[in-house]
Coordinates of C-alpha atoms in Angstrom, one line a residue:
S1 CA -36.2 -20.1 -41.2
R2 CA -36.4 -16.6 -40.1
N3 CA -38.7 -17.4 -37.3
E4 CA -37.3 -20.2 -36.2
V5 CA -37.7 -19.5 -32.3
L6 CA -33.9 -20.0 -30.1
S7 CA -34.7 -22.6 -27.0
D8 CA -33.7 -21.4 -24.0
E9 CA -34.6 -25.0 -22.6
G10 CA -32.6 -25.2 -19.6
S11 CA -31.6 -21.5 -19.0
G12 CA -33.6 -20.8 -16.2
L13 CA -35.4 -18.2 -18.7
P14 CA -39.4 -17.4 -19.4
S15 CA -40.5 -19.6 -22.8
P16 CA -39.0 -17.6 -26.2
I17 CA -41.9 -16.0 -28.2
L18 CA -42.3 -15.2 -31.2
F19 CA -42.5 -10.5 -31.7
A20 CA -43.5 -10.1 -35.0
R21 CA -43.7 -6.7 -36.7
S22 CA -44.4 -5.2 -39.8
E23 CA -41.6 -4.9 -42.9
D24 CA -41.8 -1.9 -42.4
E25 CA -39.0 0.3 -40.6
S26 CA -41.4 2.1 -38.9
W27 CA -40.1 2.1 -35.6
V28 CA -36.9 3.5 -37.2
S29 CA -39.2 7.1 -36.8
S30 CA -41.1 5.9 -33.1
V31 CA -37.6 5.4 -31.8
A32 CA -36.7 9.0 -33.4
A33 CA -39.5 11.0 -32.2
L34 CA -38.8 10.0 -28.4
S35 CA -35.3 10.8 -28.9
D36 CA -37.1 14.2 -30.0
S37 CA -39.5 14.6 -27.9
G38 CA -37.3 16.0 -24.9
E39 CA -38.5 13.3 -22.0
V40 CA -35.6 11.5 -22.2
H41 CA -33.8 11.9 -20.2
D42 CA -30.2 9.5 -21.6
L43 CA -31.1 6.3 -22.2
F44 CA -27.8 5.5 -22.0
K45 CA -26.4 6.4 -18.1
K46 CA -26.8 4.7 -15.0
K47 CA -28.0 1.4 -15.1
S48 CA -27.2 -2.1 -17.2
V49 CA -28.7 -4.1 -19.8
A50 CA -27.0 -7.7 -20.0
L51 CA -28.5 -9.5 -23.2
S52 CA -27.8 -13.8 -24.4
I53 CA -29.4 -16.0 -26.9
D54 CA -29.0 -20.1 -25.8
Y55 CA -28.5 -21.0 -29.3
S56 CA -27.8 -24.8 -28.4
G57 CA -29.4 -27.1 -31.3
I58 CA -29.3 -24.3 -34.0
T59 CA -27.8 -25.0 -36.9
N60 CA -25.6 -22.3 -39.1
Y61 CA -27.8 -20.2 -38.3
D62 CA -27.0 -16.8 -41.3
V63 CA -27.2 -13.7 -38.6
S64 CA -24.3 -11.8 -41.1
N65 CA -26.7 -9.7 -42.2
V66 CA -28.8 -9.2 -39.0
K67 CA -28.9 -6.8 -35.8
V68 CA -30.5 -7.0 -32.0
R69 CA -32.9 -5.1 -31.6
V70 CA -34.5 -4.7 -28.0
T71 CA -37.7 -3.8 -26.4
F72 CA -38.8 -2.0 -23.7
Q73 CA -42.9 -2.7 -23.4
K74 CA -44.5 -2.6 -20.4
T75 CA -48.6 -3.1 -20.3
G76 CA -50.8 -0.3 -21.7
E77 CA -47.7 1.7 -22.2
S78 CA -46.0 2.4 -25.5
D79 CA -42.5 0.2 -26.3
I80 CA -39.3 1.4 -26.7
V81 CA -37.1 -0.1 -29.5
I82 CA -33.0 0.9 -29.1
D83 CA -31.0 -1.1 -31.7
S84 CA -27.4 -2.2 -31.8
D85 CA -24.4 -0.7 -33.2
N86 CA -23.2 -3.3 -35.0
T87 CA -24.5 -7.0 -36.8
L88 CA -24.2 -10.5 -34.9
G89 CA -21.8 -12.4 -37.9
L90 CA -22.2 -16.0 -38.2
L91 CA -24.4 -17.6 -35.7
N92 CA -23.0 -21.4 -34.7
S93 CA -21.5 -22.3 -37.6
S94 CA -19.5 -25.0 -35.9
G95 CA -22.4 -26.7 -34.2
E96 CA -21.5 -25.5 -30.7
T97 CA -24.0 -25.7 -28.0
G98 CA -24.3 -23.0 -25.0
S99 CA -25.1 -18.8 -25.3
R100 CA -23.7 -15.7 -26.8
E101 CA -24.4 -11.9 -25.5
I102 CA -25.4 -10.5 -27.9
M103 CA -25.8 -6.2 -26.4
N104 CA -24.4 -5.3 -23.3
Y105 CA -25.8 -1.1 -23.3
E106 CA -24.0 0.2 -20.6
G107 CA -26.1 2.3 -18.2
I108 CA -29.6 2.0 -20.0
D109 CA -30.9 4.7 -18.2
L110 CA -34.8 2.5 -16.9
E111 CA -35.6 5.2 -15.2
A112 CA -36.2 7.6 -18.3
I113 CA -37.8 4.6 -19.4
A114 CA -40.4 4.5 -16.9
R115 CA -41.3 8.4 -17.2
L116 CA -41.5 7.6 -20.5
F117 CA -44.4 4.9 -19.6
G118 CA -46.3 7.3 -17.3
G119 CA -44.4 5.5 -14.0
S120 CA -43.1 5.7 -10.8
G121 CA -39.4 3.5 -11.6
A122 CA -40.9 0.7 -9.6
G123 CA -42.5 -2.2 -11.0
T124 CA -41.7 -5.5 -13.6
Y125 CA -40.5 -4.6 -17.5
T126 CA -40.9 -6.9 -19.7
V127 CA -37.6 -7.1 -22.6
L128 CA -37.8 -8.7 -26.7
A129 CA -34.4 -9.4 -27.2
E130 CA -34.7 -10.0 -31.4
L131 CA -32.6 -10.2 -34.2
Y132 CA -34.2 -8.3 -37.2
N133 CA -32.6 -7.7 -41.0
G134 CA -34.1 -4.4 -41.5
V135 CA -37.6 -7.0 -43.0
E136 CA -38.6 -9.0 -40.4
T137 CA -37.9 -10.6 -36.7
S138 CA -37.1 -13.7 -35.0
A139 CA -35.7 -15.7 -32.6
T140 CA -37.1 -13.2 -30.1
V141 CA -36.5 -14.4 -25.8
Q142 CA -38.3 -12.9 -23.5
Y143 CA -36.8 -11.3 -20.1
P144 CA -39.1 -10.6 -17.8
F145 CA -37.0 -7.6 -15.1
D146 CA -37.8 -5.6 -12.0
L147 CA -36.6 -2.4 -11.9
T148 CA -35.2 -0.4 -8.8
A149 CA -35.1 2.4 -7.2
L150 CA -31.2 3.6 -8.1
S151 CA -28.5 2.1 -5.2
A152 CA -27.8 4.7 -1.5
D153 CA -24.8 5.3 -2.8
Y154 CA -25.6 6.7 -6.2
L155 CA -25.4 10.2 -6.1
V156 CA -22.3 9.9 -4.3
T157 CA -19.9 8.4 -6.5
A158 CA -22.0 10.4 -9.9
A159 CA -21.1 13.1 -6.9
G160 CA -17.0 12.0 -7.3
N161 CA -16.6 11.6 -10.7
G162 CA -17.9 14.7 -11.4
D163 CA -21.4 13.0 -13.3
S164 CA -22.9 15.8 -14.6
E165 CA -26.3 13.3 -14.1
A166 CA -25.7 14.4 -10.9
L167 CA -26.7 17.7 -11.4
D168 CA -30.5 16.2 -12.9
I169 CA -30.8 14.2 -9.9
I170 CA -29.2 16.9 -7.3
S171 CA -31.9 18.5 -9.1
D172 CA -34.9 16.4 -8.7
L173 CA -34.4 14.3 -5.5
T174 CA -38.2 13.8 -5.2
Y175 CA -38.4 11.5 -8.5
Y176 CA -34.6 10.4 -8.2
D177 CA -35.6 8.8 -4.4
I178 CA -32.2 9.6 -3.2
D179 CA -31.8 11.5 -0.1
L180 CA -29.5 13.7 -0.3
E181 CA -27.3 12.5 2.7
A182 CA -27.1 9.3 1.3
V183 CA -23.2 7.8 1.7
N184 CA -21.8 5.0 0.7
G185 CA -19.7 2.5 2.5
S186 CA -17.0 4.9 3.4
N187 CA -20.0 7.0 4.6
E188 CA -19.6 9.9 2.0
T189 CA -22.0 12.1 1.4
A190 CA -22.0 13.9 -2.0
L191 CA -20.5 16.5 -0.3
I192 CA -17.5 15.1 0.5
R193 CA -16.7 13.5 -2.3
S194 CA -17.4 16.5 -4.5
A195 CA -15.1 18.5 -1.7
T196 CA -12.5 15.9 -1.9
N197 CA -12.3 15.2 -6.1
N198 CA -12.7 19.0 -6.2
R199 CA -15.9 18.9 -8.6
L200 CA -17.0 22.3 -7.9
E201 CA -20.2 22.9 -9.8
I202 CA -21.3 19.2 -8.2
F203 CA -20.6 21.0 -5.2
N204 CA -22.2 24.2 -5.2
A205 CA -25.2 23.0 -6.3
L206 CA -24.9 20.3 -3.3
I207 CA -24.6 23.2 -1.3
A208 CA -27.6 25.0 -3.0
A209 CA -30.0 21.9 -2.2
G210 CA -28.9 22.4 2.2
A211 CA -26.3 19.1 1.7
N212 CA -25.2 18.7 5.5
I213 CA -21.7 21.0 5.3
E214 CA -20.5 18.8 9.0
A215 CA -21.6 15.4 7.8
A216 CA -18.4 13.2 8.2
N217 CA -16.8 10.1 6.9
S218 CA -16.0 7.0 8.9
T219 CA -12.0 8.8 8.6
G220 CA -13.7 12.1 10.6
Y221 CA -13.2 13.3 7.0
T222 CA -15.4 16.5 6.8
A223 CA -15.9 18.2 3.6
I224 CA -13.5 20.7 4.5
I225 CA -11.4 19.0 6.1
S226 CA -11.2 16.7 2.6
A227 CA -10.6 20.5 0.7
A228 CA -8.3 21.6 2.3
R229 CA -6.4 17.8 2.5
Y230 CA -6.5 18.1 -1.2
G231 CA -5.5 21.7 -2.1
H232 CA -9.1 22.7 -3.3
L233 CA -8.6 25.7 -2.5
D234 CA -12.2 27.9 -3.6
I235 CA -14.8 24.7 -2.0
V236 CA -12.5 26.2 1.4
N237 CA -13.2 29.3 0.4
I238 CA -16.7 28.8 0.0
L239 CA -16.9 26.2 3.3
I240 CA -15.4 28.9 5.1
G241 CA -17.2 31.8 4.0
L242 CA -20.3 29.1 5.5
E243 CA -19.2 29.4 8.4
A244 CA -17.7 25.4 8.5
N245 CA -16.0 24.4 11.8
L246 CA -12.9 24.7 11.3
E247 CA -11.3 23.0 14.2
A248 CA -13.5 19.8 12.4
A249 CA -10.4 16.9 13.0
E250 CA -10.4 13.9 11.7
V251 CA -9.9 10.0 13.6
N252 CA -6.5 11.0 14.2
G253 CA -6.5 15.1 15.2
Y254 CA -5.8 16.5 11.8
T255 CA -7.7 19.5 10.9
S256 CA -8.4 21.4 7.9
I257 CA -5.0 23.6 8.9
M258 CA -3.2 20.5 9.6
W259 CA -3.7 18.5 6.7
A260 CA -3.3 21.8 4.5
A261 CA 0.3 22.2 6.2
R262 CA 1.3 18.8 6.1
E263 CA 0.1 19.0 2.6
E264 CA 1.9 22.3 1.5
Y265 CA -0.6 24.5 0.4
S266 CA 0.7 27.7 1.8
D267 CA -3.0 29.5 0.0
V268 CA -4.8 27.1 2.2
V269 CA -3.6 27.3 4.9
T270 CA -3.2 30.9 5.1
A271 CA -7.0 31.2 4.3
L272 CA -8.2 28.7 6.9
F273 CA -5.9 31.2 9.3
N274 CA -7.4 34.4 8.8
A275 CA -10.1 32.2 9.1
N276 CA -9.1 32.5 13.0
A277 CA -8.2 28.4 12.4
N278 CA -6.5 27.5 15.1
I279 CA -3.1 27.1 14.2
N280 CA -1.3 25.6 16.8
A281 CA -3.9 22.6 16.7
S282 CA -2.2 19.4 17.7
D283 CA -3.7 15.5 17.0
T284 CA -3.6 12.2 19.0
F285 CA -0.5 12.5 19.9
G286 CA 0.5 16.2 20.4
T287 CA 1.9 16.8 17.3
T288 CA 1.0 20.8 16.2
G289 CA 0.8 21.4 12.4
L290 CA 4.6 23.3 13.0
L291 CA 5.9 20.6 14.9
R292 CA 4.6 18.0 11.8
V293 CA 6.2 19.7 9.2
V294 CA 9.2 20.4 10.4
K295 CA 9.7 16.2 11.4
D296 CA 8.9 16.3 7.5
G297 CA 11.5 18.9 6.4
I298 CA 9.5 21.1 5.1
L299 CA 11.3 24.2 5.6
D300 CA 8.8 26.5 2.7
M301 CA 6.3 25.8 5.4
V302 CA 8.1 26.5 8.9
N303 CA 8.3 29.6 8.2
L304 CA 5.0 30.3 6.5
L305 CA 3.5 29.1 9.8
I306 CA 6.2 30.5 12.1
S307 CA 4.7 33.8 10.5
L308 CA 1.6 33.3 11.4
G309 CA 2.3 32.8 15.0
A310 CA 2.2 28.8 15.1
N311 CA 3.7 27.9 18.6
I312 CA 8.0 27.2 18.6
E313 CA 7.8 25.8 21.2
A314 CA 5.3 23.7 21.3
T315 CA 5.3 20.1 22.1
D316 CA 4.4 16.4 22.1
V317 CA 3.7 13.7 23.6
N318 CA 6.6 13.4 24.1
G319 CA 8.3 16.6 25.0
A320 CA 9.7 17.3 22.1
T321 CA 9.3 20.4 20.8
P322 CA 10.0 21.7 16.7
L323 CA 14.0 22.0 17.6
T324 CA 14.4 19.0 19.0
W325 CA 13.2 17.2 16.3
A326 CA 14.5 19.3 13.4
A327 CA 17.9 18.2 15.2
R328 CA 17.4 14.8 15.7
Y329 CA 16.8 14.3 11.7
G330 CA 19.5 16.5 10.8
Y331 CA 17.6 19.4 9.2
I332 CA 19.7 22.3 8.9
D333 CA 17.8 24.5 7.2
I334 CA 15.1 23.9 9.0
V335 CA 17.4 24.4 13.0
N336 CA 18.8 28.1 11.9
T337 CA 15.3 29.5 11.5
L338 CA 13.6 28.2 15.0
I339 CA 16.9 29.8 16.8
A340 CA 16.2 32.9 14.7
A341 CA 12.8 32.7 15.9
G342 CA 13.8 32.1 19.1
A343 CA 13.8 28.7 19.5
D344 CA 14.6 28.2 23.1
I345 CA 18.2 24.8 22.4
N346 CA 17.9 23.8 26.5
V347 CA 14.9 22.3 26.4
Q348 CA 14.7 18.6 27.1
E349 CA 12.2 15.9 26.1
N350 CA 10.1 13.7 28.7
S351 CA 13.4 11.2 28.0
G352 CA 15.5 14.5 29.0
L353 CA 17.2 14.5 25.6
T354 CA 18.0 18.4 24.7
S355 CA 18.6 19.6 21.1
L356 CA 22.2 18.9 21.1
R357 CA 22.1 16.0 22.4
R358 CA 20.3 14.3 19.4
A359 CA 21.9 16.1 16.9
A360 CA 25.8 14.2 18.5
T361 CA 23.7 10.6 18.6
G362 CA 22.2 11.0 15.1
N363 CA 25.7 12.3 13.8
F364 CA 24.9 15.1 12.9
L365 CA 27.9 17.6 13.1
D366 CA 26.3 21.1 11.4
V367 CA 23.1 20.7 13.7
A368 CA 25.8 20.3 17.1
T369 CA 28.3 23.5 15.6
A370 CA 24.3 26.1 15.5
I371 CA 23.8 24.4 18.8
V372 CA 27.0 25.1 20.1
N373 CA 27.1 28.7 18.7
A374 CA 23.5 29.7 20.4
G375 CA 24.7 29.2 23.7
A376 CA 24.3 25.7 24.9
T377 CA 25.6 25.4 28.5
T378 CA 28.4 23.1 29.1
S379 CA 26.7 20.0 31.2
D380 CA 24.7 19.8 27.6
I381 CA 27.6 20.3 26.6
S382 CA 29.2 17.3 28.4
N383 CA 26.3 14.4 28.0
A384 CA 26.6 15.0 24.6
I385 CA 30.0 13.9 23.9
S386 CA 29.0 11.2 26.2
D387 CA 25.2 10.7 23.8
A388 CA 27.5 10.5 20.4
Q389 CA 30.4 8.0 22.2
S390 CA 28.1 5.2 23.9
A391 CA 27.1 6.0 19.7
N392 CA 30.4 5.5 17.7
S393 CA 30.3 2.9 15.5
G394 CA 33.3 2.1 13.7
G395 CA 34.8 5.4 13.8
S396 CA 31.3 7.0 12.6
H397 CA 31.5 9.5 15.4
D398 CA 35.5 11.1 16.0
S399 CA 34.6 14.2 14.0
L400 CA 31.7 15.2 16.0
I401 CA 32.9 13.8 19.7
A402 CA 36.5 16.3 18.6
Y403 CA 34.6 19.4 17.5
L404 CA 32.6 19.0 21.0
Q405 CA 35.6 18.2 23.4
S406 CA 37.8 20.9 21.7
I407 CA 35.1 23.9 22.5

């Protein structure tokens, strides 16, 4: 029978009911009228509803031409009806027991449905899942559910993904009952997330709505640190104009200009410098932006930072300078750049090692030659020979040792 009620015994759901309708298809025009009213706020976003029918005990129930129709109901309000796109096919032809998912609309906008109902959003609703063959309905199962507010971090996710729905939420925070400063599991606000992912339109909307530009996530990243790290110049410039704290630092001590330098965003570095960001800011280990890019071997950024006045004699917690680091890694081009800029070749790290001794230990003959030509002292050369001899393995340092001994 087309009106046979599907059993849900043992499913834990309320008893199924029949939901008879007229034999015409007036529900189609009803849905269209709702869609044209301007009140529907995108029925397919935000939430998801999955429904299934239990067909235990139903044999050879042919629904090859039947679709699923879902009706949202609230007492005293007009129904909202959504029809499935696809027919079901033959159900239970082999006599098996169990259940089948009959529809899963990803992200049905239950808040929009609540708005049509004229309610505030919260409350208990009913979903009727029906089989419909174009003339009548049958096998209806009723599902009550509670509609709750959007999760606290919903706006954060939408802002990070660039979802245009974030703009709707920002424009009506009271309706959606969302705090502009709500955070996700990483303590990120929507503003931080939009800055990280360069969602400029959403970022601007958040700023206009009064978002806190100094909010920081669980690792200390503010919007400007995130934007600078990922090279989002437009957002950086907006935050500069809003007088964001350019010296804010994340948990490792990195400021916005330090991240921009490390990630090789010269335009962001220049913008931050022109806004008076400290070019010599250092992290928790005393590493400045210049020291960092020297360690990473980024010659172009070394040149830029030096041109902006970065301290070429800055030292980290171990007393290492940009030159001793460059010598340690054998970066000959950076060594030559630092020497040309006037770096002190005789400065010693806390360990007593100089740039020449670092080069000798590392077997960097070209670097050692450059430092010697820049005026290395006799005692430094002597110590460098001893260092090279100690590090010599299988004759690896023979050429360097011979060069230093020939001076």
